[in-house]
CSV table of C-alpha atoms in Angstrom, one decimal:
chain,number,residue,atom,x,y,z
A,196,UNK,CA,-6.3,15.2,0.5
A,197,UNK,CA,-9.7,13.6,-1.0
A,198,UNK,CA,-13.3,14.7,0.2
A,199,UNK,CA,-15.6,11.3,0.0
A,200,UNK,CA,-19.5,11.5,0.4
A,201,UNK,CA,-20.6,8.4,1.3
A,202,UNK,CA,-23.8,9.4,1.7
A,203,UNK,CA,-25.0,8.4,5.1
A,204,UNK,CA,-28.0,10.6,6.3
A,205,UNK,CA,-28.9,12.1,9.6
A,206,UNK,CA,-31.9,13.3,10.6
A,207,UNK,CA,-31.7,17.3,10.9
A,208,UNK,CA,-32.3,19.3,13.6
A,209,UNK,CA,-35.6,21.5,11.6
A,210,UNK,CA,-38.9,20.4,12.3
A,211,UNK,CA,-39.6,18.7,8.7
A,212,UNK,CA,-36.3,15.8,9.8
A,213,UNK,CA,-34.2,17.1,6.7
A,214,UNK,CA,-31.0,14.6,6.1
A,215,UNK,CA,-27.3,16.0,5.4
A,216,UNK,CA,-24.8,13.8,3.8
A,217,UNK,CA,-21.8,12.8,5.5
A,218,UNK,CA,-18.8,13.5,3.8
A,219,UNK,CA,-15.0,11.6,5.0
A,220,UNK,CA,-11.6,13.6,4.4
A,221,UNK,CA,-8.7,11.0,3.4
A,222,UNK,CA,-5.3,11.5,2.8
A,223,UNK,CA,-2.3,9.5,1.6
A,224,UNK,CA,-0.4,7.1,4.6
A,225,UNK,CA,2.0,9.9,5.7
A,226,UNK,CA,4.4,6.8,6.8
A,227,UNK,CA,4.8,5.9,3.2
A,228,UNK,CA,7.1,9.0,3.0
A,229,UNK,CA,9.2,7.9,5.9
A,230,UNK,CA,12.2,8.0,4.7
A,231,UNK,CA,14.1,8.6,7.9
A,232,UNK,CA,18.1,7.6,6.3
A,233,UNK,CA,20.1,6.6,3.2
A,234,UNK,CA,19.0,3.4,1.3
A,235,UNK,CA,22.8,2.9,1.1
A,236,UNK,CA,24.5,4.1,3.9
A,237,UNK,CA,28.6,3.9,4.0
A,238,UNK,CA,30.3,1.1,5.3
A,239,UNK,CA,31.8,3.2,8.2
A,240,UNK,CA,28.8,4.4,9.2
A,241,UNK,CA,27.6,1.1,9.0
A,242,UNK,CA,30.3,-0.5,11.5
A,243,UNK,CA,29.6,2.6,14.1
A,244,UNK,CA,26.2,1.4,14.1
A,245,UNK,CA,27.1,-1.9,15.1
A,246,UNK,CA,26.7,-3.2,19.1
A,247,UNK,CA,30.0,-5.1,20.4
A,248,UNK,CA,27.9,-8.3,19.9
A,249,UNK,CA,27.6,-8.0,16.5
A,250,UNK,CA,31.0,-8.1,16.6
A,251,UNK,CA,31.6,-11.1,14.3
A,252,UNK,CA,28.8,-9.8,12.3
A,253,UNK,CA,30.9,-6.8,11.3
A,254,UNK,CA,34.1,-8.7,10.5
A,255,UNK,CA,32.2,-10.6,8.1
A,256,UNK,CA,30.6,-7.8,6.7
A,257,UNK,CA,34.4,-6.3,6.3
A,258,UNK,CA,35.7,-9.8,4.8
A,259,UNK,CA,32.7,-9.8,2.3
A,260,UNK,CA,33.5,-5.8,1.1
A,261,UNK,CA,37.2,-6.7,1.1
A,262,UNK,CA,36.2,-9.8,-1.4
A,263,UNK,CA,34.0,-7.8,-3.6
A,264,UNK,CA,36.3,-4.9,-4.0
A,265,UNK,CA,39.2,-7.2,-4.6
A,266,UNK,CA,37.4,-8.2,-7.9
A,267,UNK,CA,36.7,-5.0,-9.4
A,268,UNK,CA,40.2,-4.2,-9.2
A,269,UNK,CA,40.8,-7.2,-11.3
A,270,UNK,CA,38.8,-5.4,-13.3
A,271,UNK,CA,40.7,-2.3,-13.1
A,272,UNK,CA,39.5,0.6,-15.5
A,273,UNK,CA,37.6,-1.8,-18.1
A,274,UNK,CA,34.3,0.2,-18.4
A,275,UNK,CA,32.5,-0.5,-21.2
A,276,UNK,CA,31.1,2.8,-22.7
A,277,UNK,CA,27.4,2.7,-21.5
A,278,UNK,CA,29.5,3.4,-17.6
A,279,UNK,CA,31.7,5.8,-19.5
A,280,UNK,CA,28.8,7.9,-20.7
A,281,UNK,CA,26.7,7.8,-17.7
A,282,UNK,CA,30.3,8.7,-15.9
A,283,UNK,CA,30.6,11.6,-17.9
A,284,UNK,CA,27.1,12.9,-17.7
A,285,UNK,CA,27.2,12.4,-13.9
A,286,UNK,CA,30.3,14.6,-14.2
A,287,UNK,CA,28.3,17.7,-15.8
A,288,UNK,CA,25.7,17.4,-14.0
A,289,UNK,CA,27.2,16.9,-10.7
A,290,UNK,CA,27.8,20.3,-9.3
A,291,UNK,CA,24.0,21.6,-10.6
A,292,UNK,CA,22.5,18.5,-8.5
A,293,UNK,CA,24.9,19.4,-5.9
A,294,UNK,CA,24.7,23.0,-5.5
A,295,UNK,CA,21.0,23.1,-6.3
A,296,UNK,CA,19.5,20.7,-4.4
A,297,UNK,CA,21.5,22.0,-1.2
A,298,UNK,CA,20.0,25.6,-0.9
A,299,UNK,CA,16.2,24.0,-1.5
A,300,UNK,CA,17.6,21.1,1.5
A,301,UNK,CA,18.3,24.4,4.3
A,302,UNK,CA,15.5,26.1,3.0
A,303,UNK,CA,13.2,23.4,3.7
A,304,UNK,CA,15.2,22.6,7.3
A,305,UNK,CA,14.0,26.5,7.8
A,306,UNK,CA,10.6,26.0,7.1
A,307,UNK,CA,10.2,22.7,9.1
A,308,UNK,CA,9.0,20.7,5.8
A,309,UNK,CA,12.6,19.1,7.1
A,310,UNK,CA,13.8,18.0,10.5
A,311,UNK,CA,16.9,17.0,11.4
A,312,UNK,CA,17.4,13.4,12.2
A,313,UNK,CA,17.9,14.1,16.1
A,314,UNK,CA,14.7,15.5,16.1
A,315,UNK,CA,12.5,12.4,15.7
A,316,UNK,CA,13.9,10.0,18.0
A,317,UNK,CA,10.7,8.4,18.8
A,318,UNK,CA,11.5,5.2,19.6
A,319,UNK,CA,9.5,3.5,16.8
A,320,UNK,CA,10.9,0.7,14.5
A,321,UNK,CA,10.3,2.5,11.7
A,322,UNK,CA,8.8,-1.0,10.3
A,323,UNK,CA,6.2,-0.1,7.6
A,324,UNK,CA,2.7,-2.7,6.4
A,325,UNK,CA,2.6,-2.3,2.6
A,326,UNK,CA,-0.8,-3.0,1.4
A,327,UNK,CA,-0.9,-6.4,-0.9
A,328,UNK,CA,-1.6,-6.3,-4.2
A,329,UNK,CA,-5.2,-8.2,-3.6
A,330,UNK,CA,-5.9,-6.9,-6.7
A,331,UNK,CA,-3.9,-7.7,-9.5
A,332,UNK,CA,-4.5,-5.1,-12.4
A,333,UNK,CA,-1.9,-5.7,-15.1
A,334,UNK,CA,-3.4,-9.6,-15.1
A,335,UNK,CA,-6.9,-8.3,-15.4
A,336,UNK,CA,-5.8,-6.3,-18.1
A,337,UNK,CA,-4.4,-9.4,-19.8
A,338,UNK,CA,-7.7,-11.4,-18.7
A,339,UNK,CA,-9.5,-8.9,-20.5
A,340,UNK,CA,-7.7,-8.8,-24.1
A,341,UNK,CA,-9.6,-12.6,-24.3
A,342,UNK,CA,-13.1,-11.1,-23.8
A,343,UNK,CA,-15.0,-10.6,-26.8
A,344,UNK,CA,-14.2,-6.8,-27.8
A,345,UNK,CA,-16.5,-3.9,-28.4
A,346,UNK,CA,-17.0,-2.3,-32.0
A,347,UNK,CA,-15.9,1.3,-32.3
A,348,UNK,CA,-19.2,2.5,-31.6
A,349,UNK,CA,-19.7,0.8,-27.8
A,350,UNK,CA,-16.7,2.0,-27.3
A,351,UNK,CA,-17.2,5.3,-25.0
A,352,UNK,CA,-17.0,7.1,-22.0
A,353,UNK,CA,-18.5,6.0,-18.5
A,354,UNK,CA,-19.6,9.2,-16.7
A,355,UNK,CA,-19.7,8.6,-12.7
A,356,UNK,CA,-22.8,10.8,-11.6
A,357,UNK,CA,-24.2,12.2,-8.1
A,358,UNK,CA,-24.8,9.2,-6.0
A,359,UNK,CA,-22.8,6.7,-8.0
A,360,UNK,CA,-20.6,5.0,-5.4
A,361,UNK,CA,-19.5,1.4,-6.4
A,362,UNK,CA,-18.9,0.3,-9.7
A,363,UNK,CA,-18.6,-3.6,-10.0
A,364,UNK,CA,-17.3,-5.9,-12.2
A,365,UNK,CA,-17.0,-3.1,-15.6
A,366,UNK,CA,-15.2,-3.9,-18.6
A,367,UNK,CA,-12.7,-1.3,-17.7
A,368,UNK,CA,-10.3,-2.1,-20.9
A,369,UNK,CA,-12.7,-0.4,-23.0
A,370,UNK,CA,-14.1,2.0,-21.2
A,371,UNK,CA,-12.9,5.9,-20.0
A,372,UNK,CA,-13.9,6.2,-16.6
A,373,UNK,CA,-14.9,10.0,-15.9
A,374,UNK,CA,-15.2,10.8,-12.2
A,375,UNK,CA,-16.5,14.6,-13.1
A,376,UNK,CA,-17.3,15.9,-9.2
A,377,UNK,CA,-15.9,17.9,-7.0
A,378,UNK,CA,-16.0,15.4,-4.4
A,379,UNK,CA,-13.8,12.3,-5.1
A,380,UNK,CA,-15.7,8.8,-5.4
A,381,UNK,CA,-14.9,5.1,-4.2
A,382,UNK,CA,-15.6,2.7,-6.4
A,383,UNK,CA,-14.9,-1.3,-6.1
A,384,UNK,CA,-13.3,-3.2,-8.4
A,385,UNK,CA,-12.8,-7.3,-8.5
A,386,UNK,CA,-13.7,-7.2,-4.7
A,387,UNK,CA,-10.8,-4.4,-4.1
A,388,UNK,CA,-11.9,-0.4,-3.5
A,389,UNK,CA,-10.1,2.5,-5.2
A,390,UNK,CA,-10.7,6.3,-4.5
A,391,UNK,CA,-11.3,8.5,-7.9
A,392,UNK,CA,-10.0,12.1,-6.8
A,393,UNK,CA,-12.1,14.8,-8.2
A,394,UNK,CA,-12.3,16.0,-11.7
A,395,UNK,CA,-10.4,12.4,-12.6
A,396,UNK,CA,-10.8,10.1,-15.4
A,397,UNK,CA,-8.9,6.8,-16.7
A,398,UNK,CA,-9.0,4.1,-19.1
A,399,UNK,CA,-7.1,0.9,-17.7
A,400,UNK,CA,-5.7,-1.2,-20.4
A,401,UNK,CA,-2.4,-2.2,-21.8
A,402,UNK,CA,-0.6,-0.9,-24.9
A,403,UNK,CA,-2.5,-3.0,-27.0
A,404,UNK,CA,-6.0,-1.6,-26.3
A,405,UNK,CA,-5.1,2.1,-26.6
A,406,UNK,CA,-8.3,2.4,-28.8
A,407,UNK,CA,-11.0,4.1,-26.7
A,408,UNK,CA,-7.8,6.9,-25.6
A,409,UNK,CA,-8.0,7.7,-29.5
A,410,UNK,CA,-11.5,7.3,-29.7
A,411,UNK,CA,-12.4,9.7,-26.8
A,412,UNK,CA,-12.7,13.2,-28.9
A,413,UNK,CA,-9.4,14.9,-26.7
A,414,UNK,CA,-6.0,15.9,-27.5
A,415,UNK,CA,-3.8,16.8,-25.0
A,416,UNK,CA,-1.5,20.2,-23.9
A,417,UNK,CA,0.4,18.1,-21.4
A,418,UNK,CA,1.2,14.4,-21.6
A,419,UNK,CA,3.5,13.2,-18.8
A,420,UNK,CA,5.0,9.4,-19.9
A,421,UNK,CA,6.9,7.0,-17.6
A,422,UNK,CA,7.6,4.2,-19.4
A,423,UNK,CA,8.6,0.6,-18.3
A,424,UNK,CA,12.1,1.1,-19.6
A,425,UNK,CA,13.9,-2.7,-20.0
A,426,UNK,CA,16.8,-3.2,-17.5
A,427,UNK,CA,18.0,-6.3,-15.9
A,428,UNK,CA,16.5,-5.2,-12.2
A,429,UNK,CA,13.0,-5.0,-13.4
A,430,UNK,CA,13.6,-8.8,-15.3
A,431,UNK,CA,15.0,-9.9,-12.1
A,432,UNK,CA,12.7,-8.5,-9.6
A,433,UNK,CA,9.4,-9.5,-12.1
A,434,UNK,CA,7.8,-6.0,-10.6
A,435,UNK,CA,6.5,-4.9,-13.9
A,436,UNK,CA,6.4,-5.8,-17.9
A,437,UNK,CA,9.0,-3.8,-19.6
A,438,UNK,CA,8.8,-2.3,-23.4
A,439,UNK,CA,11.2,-2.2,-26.0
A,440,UNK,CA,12.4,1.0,-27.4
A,441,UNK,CA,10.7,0.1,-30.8
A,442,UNK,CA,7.4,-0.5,-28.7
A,443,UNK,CA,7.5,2.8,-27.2
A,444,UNK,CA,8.4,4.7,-30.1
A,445,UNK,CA,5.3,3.4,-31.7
A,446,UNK,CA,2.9,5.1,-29.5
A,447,UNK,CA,0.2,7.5,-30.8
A,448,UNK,CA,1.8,10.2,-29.1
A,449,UNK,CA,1.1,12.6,-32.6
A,450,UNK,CA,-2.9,11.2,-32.5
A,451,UNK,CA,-2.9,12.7,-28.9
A,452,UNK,CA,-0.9,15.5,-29.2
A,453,UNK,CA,-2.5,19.1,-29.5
A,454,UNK,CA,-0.4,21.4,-30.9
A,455,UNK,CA,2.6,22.9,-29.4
A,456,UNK,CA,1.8,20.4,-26.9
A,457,UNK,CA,3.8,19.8,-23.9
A,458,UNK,CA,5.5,16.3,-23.8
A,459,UNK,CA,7.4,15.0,-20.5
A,460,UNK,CA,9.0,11.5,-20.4
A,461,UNK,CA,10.6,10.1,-16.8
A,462,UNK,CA,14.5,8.5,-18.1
A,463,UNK,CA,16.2,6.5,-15.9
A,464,UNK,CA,20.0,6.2,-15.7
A,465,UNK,CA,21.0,4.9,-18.2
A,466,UNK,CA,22.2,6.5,-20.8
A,467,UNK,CA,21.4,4.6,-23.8
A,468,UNK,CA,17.6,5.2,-22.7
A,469,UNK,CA,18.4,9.3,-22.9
A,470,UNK,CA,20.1,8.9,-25.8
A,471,UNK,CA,17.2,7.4,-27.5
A,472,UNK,CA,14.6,9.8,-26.0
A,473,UNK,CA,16.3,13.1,-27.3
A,474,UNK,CA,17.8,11.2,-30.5
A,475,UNK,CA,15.4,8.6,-32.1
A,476,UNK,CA,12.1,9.0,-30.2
A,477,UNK,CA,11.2,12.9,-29.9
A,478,UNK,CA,12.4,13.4,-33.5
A,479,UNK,CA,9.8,10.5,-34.4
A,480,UNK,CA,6.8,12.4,-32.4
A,481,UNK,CA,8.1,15.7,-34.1
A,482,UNK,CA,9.0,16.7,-31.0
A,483,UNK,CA,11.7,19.6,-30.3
A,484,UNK,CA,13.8,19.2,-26.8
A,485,UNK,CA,13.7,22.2,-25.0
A,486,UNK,CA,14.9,21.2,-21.3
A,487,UNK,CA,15.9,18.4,-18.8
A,488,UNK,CA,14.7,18.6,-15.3
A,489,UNK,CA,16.1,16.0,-12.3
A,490,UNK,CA,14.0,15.1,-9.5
A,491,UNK,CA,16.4,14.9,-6.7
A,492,UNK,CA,15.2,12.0,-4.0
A,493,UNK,CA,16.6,13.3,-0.3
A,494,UNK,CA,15.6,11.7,3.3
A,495,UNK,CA,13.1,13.6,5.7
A,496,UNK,CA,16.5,15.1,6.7
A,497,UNK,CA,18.0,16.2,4.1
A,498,UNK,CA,20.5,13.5,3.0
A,499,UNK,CA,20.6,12.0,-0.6
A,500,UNK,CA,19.0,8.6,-0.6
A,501,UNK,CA,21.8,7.2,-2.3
A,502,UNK,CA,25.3,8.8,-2.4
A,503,UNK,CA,25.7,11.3,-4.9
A,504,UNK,CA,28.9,9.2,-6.5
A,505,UNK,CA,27.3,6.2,-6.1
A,506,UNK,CA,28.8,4.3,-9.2
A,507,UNK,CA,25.6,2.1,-9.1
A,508,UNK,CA,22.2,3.9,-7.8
A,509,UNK,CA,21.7,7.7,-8.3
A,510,UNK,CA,20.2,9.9,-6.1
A,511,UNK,CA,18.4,11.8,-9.0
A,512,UNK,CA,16.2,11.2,-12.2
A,513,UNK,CA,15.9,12.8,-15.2
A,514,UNK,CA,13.1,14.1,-17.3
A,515,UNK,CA,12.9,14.8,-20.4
A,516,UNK,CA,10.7,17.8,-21.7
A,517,UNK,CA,9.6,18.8,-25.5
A,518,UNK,CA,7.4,20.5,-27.6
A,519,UNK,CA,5.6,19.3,-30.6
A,520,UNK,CA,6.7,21.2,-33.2
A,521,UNK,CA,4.4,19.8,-36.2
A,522,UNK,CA,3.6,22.5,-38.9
A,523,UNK,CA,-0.1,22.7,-38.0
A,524,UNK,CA,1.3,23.9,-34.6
A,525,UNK,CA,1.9,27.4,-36.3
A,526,UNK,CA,-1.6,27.7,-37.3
A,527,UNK,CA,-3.6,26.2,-34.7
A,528,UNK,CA,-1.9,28.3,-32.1
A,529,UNK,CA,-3.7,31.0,-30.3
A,530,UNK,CA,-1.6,34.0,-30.5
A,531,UNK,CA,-3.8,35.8,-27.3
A,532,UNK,CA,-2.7,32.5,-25.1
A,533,UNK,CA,1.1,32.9,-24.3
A,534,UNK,CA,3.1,30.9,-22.0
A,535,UNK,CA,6.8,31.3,-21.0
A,536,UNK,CA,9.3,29.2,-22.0
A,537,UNK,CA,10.6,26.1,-20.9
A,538,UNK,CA,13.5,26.6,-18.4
A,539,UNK,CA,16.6,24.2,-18.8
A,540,UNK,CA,17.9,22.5,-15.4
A,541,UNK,CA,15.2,23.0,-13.3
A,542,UNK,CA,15.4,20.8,-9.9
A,543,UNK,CA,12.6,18.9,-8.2
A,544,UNK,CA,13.6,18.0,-4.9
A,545,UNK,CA,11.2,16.1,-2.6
A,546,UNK,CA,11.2,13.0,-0.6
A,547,UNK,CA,10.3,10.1,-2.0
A,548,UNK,CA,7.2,7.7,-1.5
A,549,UNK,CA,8.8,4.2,0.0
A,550,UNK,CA,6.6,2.5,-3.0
A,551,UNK,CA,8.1,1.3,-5.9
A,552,UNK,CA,7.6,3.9,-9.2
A,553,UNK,CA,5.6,5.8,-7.8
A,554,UNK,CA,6.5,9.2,-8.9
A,555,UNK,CA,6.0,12.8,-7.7
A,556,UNK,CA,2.6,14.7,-9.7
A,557,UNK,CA,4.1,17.4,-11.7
A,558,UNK,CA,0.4,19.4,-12.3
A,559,UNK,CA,2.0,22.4,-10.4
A,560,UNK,CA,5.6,22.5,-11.5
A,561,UNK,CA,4.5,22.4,-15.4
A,562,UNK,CA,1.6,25.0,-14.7
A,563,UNK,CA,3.1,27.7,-16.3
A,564,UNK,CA,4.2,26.4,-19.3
A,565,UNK,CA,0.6,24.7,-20.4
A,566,UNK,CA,-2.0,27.1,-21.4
A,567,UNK,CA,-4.6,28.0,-19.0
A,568,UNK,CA,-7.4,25.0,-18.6
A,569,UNK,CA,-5.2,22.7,-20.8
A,570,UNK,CA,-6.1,19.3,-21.3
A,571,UNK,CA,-3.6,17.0,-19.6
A,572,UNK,CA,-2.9,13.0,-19.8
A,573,UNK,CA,-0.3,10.5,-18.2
A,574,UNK,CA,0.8,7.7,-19.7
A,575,UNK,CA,2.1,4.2,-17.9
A,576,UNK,CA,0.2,6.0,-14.8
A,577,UNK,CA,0.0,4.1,-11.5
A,578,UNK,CA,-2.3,6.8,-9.9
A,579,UNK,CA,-4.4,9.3,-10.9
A,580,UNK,CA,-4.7,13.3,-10.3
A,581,UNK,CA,-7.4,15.6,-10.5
A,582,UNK,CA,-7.9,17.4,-13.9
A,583,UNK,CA,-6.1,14.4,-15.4
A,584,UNK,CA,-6.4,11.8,-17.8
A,585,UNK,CA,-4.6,8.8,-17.0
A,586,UNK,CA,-3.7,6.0,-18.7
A,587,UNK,CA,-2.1,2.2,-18.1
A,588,UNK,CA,-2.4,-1.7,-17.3
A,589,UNK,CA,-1.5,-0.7,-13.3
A,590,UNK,CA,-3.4,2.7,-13.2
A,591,UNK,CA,-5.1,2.4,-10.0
A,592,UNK,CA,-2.5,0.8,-8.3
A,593,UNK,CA,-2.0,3.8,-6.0
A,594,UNK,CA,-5.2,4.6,-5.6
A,595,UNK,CA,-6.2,1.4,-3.9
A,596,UNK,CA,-8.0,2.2,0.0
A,597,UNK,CA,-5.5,0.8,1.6
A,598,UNK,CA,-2.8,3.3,0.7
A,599,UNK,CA,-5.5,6.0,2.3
A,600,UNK,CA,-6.1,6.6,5.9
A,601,UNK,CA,-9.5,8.7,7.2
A,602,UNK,CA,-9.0,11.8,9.0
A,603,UNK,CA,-12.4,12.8,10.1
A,604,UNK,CA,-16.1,12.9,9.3
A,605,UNK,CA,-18.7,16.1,8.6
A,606,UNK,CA,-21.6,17.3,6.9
């Protein structure tokens, strides 16, 4: 929920005509967590659902099944060893997912944060408007790689003050974009309007123009990464740009870094991208595993949005959490600021937003274990948070007005 001034005045009720300024409450579209049933509901349930005049649809539907499965059993139990790993880490992991995720589903049915599907028969279609892409930020960061660039000295830090509403037409790749209110502050880009919660700030750029990130003066006691991992849906959708392993392992993650610093990277499931997370590219930060967590993505009743043996799509991500462990961490540490340790296997189970990426903020599940007014940053962000740094070539992509519906108006 985001407080906007937009600084309309009204005359006061006093004598001397004093003016107030109007302030508008947003929130996020609550229909964008509609998630009402399964993405992938099974086949059965699929042919109940089915009128008797979609008779012949069904048959086909059956034929096409019988087809597909008929080929994998030519296949019989060929599976290369990238579906043998994941197989077997599915397997450990199974019963925690399972088990775990089921006493935080009743307990949410209990509190109402859940409802049973009966519940909400409403009638409605369940159809949902995404709002275009008007704006399109990764090409503008790409547009602006060709301007001529800023020596290290321009390089710094725009501070959004009082009564600044709308910025226009910035230089945004080499800029930091401070939004240091309490209140949070619209601001237009390229025609298109974004809301900037409170306390915010955010450089938008692409890996290549990480500079003014560096040049800022900040380390970090958090940094939350989400990177564009390569697989064949994201080159066959064209949704995003994907990075190489090599590219990712070369980010200034130790130039960032404060020490005994807090690093959490989103994996997908694949295994040869875990692998190289806790293998090649932690050990290359000098940073120490010390935990995975799995965010677990159910429906607004409860179900897993996929099948939880689905040999395809998961029901569950995985992150990834560490510690730098450089040698200056000993001696920069202050012994009077303690925080607990890391625990392994912890569940986050929520429902997820219908949009694509967009992940769940983790400022109050990683509270604990980042000393008290630490400095935190995300990397390959697509929205931002308060009291966060955020960082990427699509960074305001959720933060666009049209994701954002007005609640009410007051002084």
């Amino acid at each position: 929920m985001c407080f906007a001034p937009d600084f309309t005045t009204v005359s006061g009720n006093d004598d001397e005509g004093s003016c107030e300024v109007i302030t508008e409450k947003y929130v996020f579209r609550s229909e964008l967590f509609n998630v009402a049933k399964p993405y992938i509901v099974p086949a059965v349930r699929k042919e109940r659902q089915q009128s008797n005049k979609n008779e012949n649809l069904v048959t086909d539907y059956k034929q096409e099944v019988s087809v597909s499965v008929g080929k994998k059993r030519k296949r019989c139990i060929a599976f290369n060893q990238g579906e043998l790993d994941a197989m077997e880490y599915h397997t450990k992991i199974r019963e925690l997912i399972l088990d775990g995720s089921s006493k935080l589903i009743q307990e949410g049915l209990r509190s109402g944060f859940l409802y049973p599907l009966v519940e909400k028969q409403d009638g409605s279609s369940g159809c949902i408007t995404l709002p275009l892409d008007a704006c399109n930020l990764s090409e503008l960061c790409e547009m602006a790689k060709h301007l001529p660039s800023l020596n290290e000295m321009e390089l710094q830090t725009l501070q959004l003050m009082g009564d600044d509403m709308s910025v226009i037409e910035l230089d945004l790749s080499s800029q930091i974009i401070e939004n240091n209110s309490s209140f949070s502050k619209m601001i237009t880009l390229m025609g298109q309007k974004y809301l900037l919660p409170p306390q915010s700030s955010f450089l938008l750029s692409d890996i290549s123009c990480m500079q003014p990130l560096l040049n800022c003066g900040k380390t970090f006691d958090a940094i939350v990464i989400d990177p564009p991992w390569e697989n064949k849906s994201v080159k066959r959708s064209n949704r995003y740009s994907s990075l190489s392993p090599q590219q990712i392992k070369r980010m200034p993650i130790p130039k960032l870094a404060a020490a005994d610093c807090l690093i959490v990277t989103w994996v997908t499931n694949r295994q040869k991208h875990l692998c190289f997370v806790k293998e090649e590219l932690y050990p290359s930060w000098s940073v120490e595993v010390v935990a995975e967590w799995y965010w677990v993505k159910i429906t607004n009743s409860g179900e897993f949005v996929f099948p939880l043996d689905s040999p395809h799509k998961k029901p569950y991500e995985c992150l990834v959490l560490g510690r730098v462990k450089e040698k200056t961490a000993l001696a920069l540490r202050n012994p009077d600021v303690r925080v607990p340790p890391v625990p392994d296997q912890k569940l986050i189970v929520s429902v997820p937003c219908v949009l694509h990426s967009h992940k769940p903020p983790l400022t109050e599940v990683l509270r604990d274990y980042i000393k008290p007014g630490g400095q935190c940053l995300e990397l390959f962000a697509r929205n931002l948070q308060p009291g966060w740094m955020s960082w990427g070539n699509e960074v305001l992509k959720f933060q666009h007005m049209d994701y954002f519906i007005a609640l009410e108006s007051g002084c």
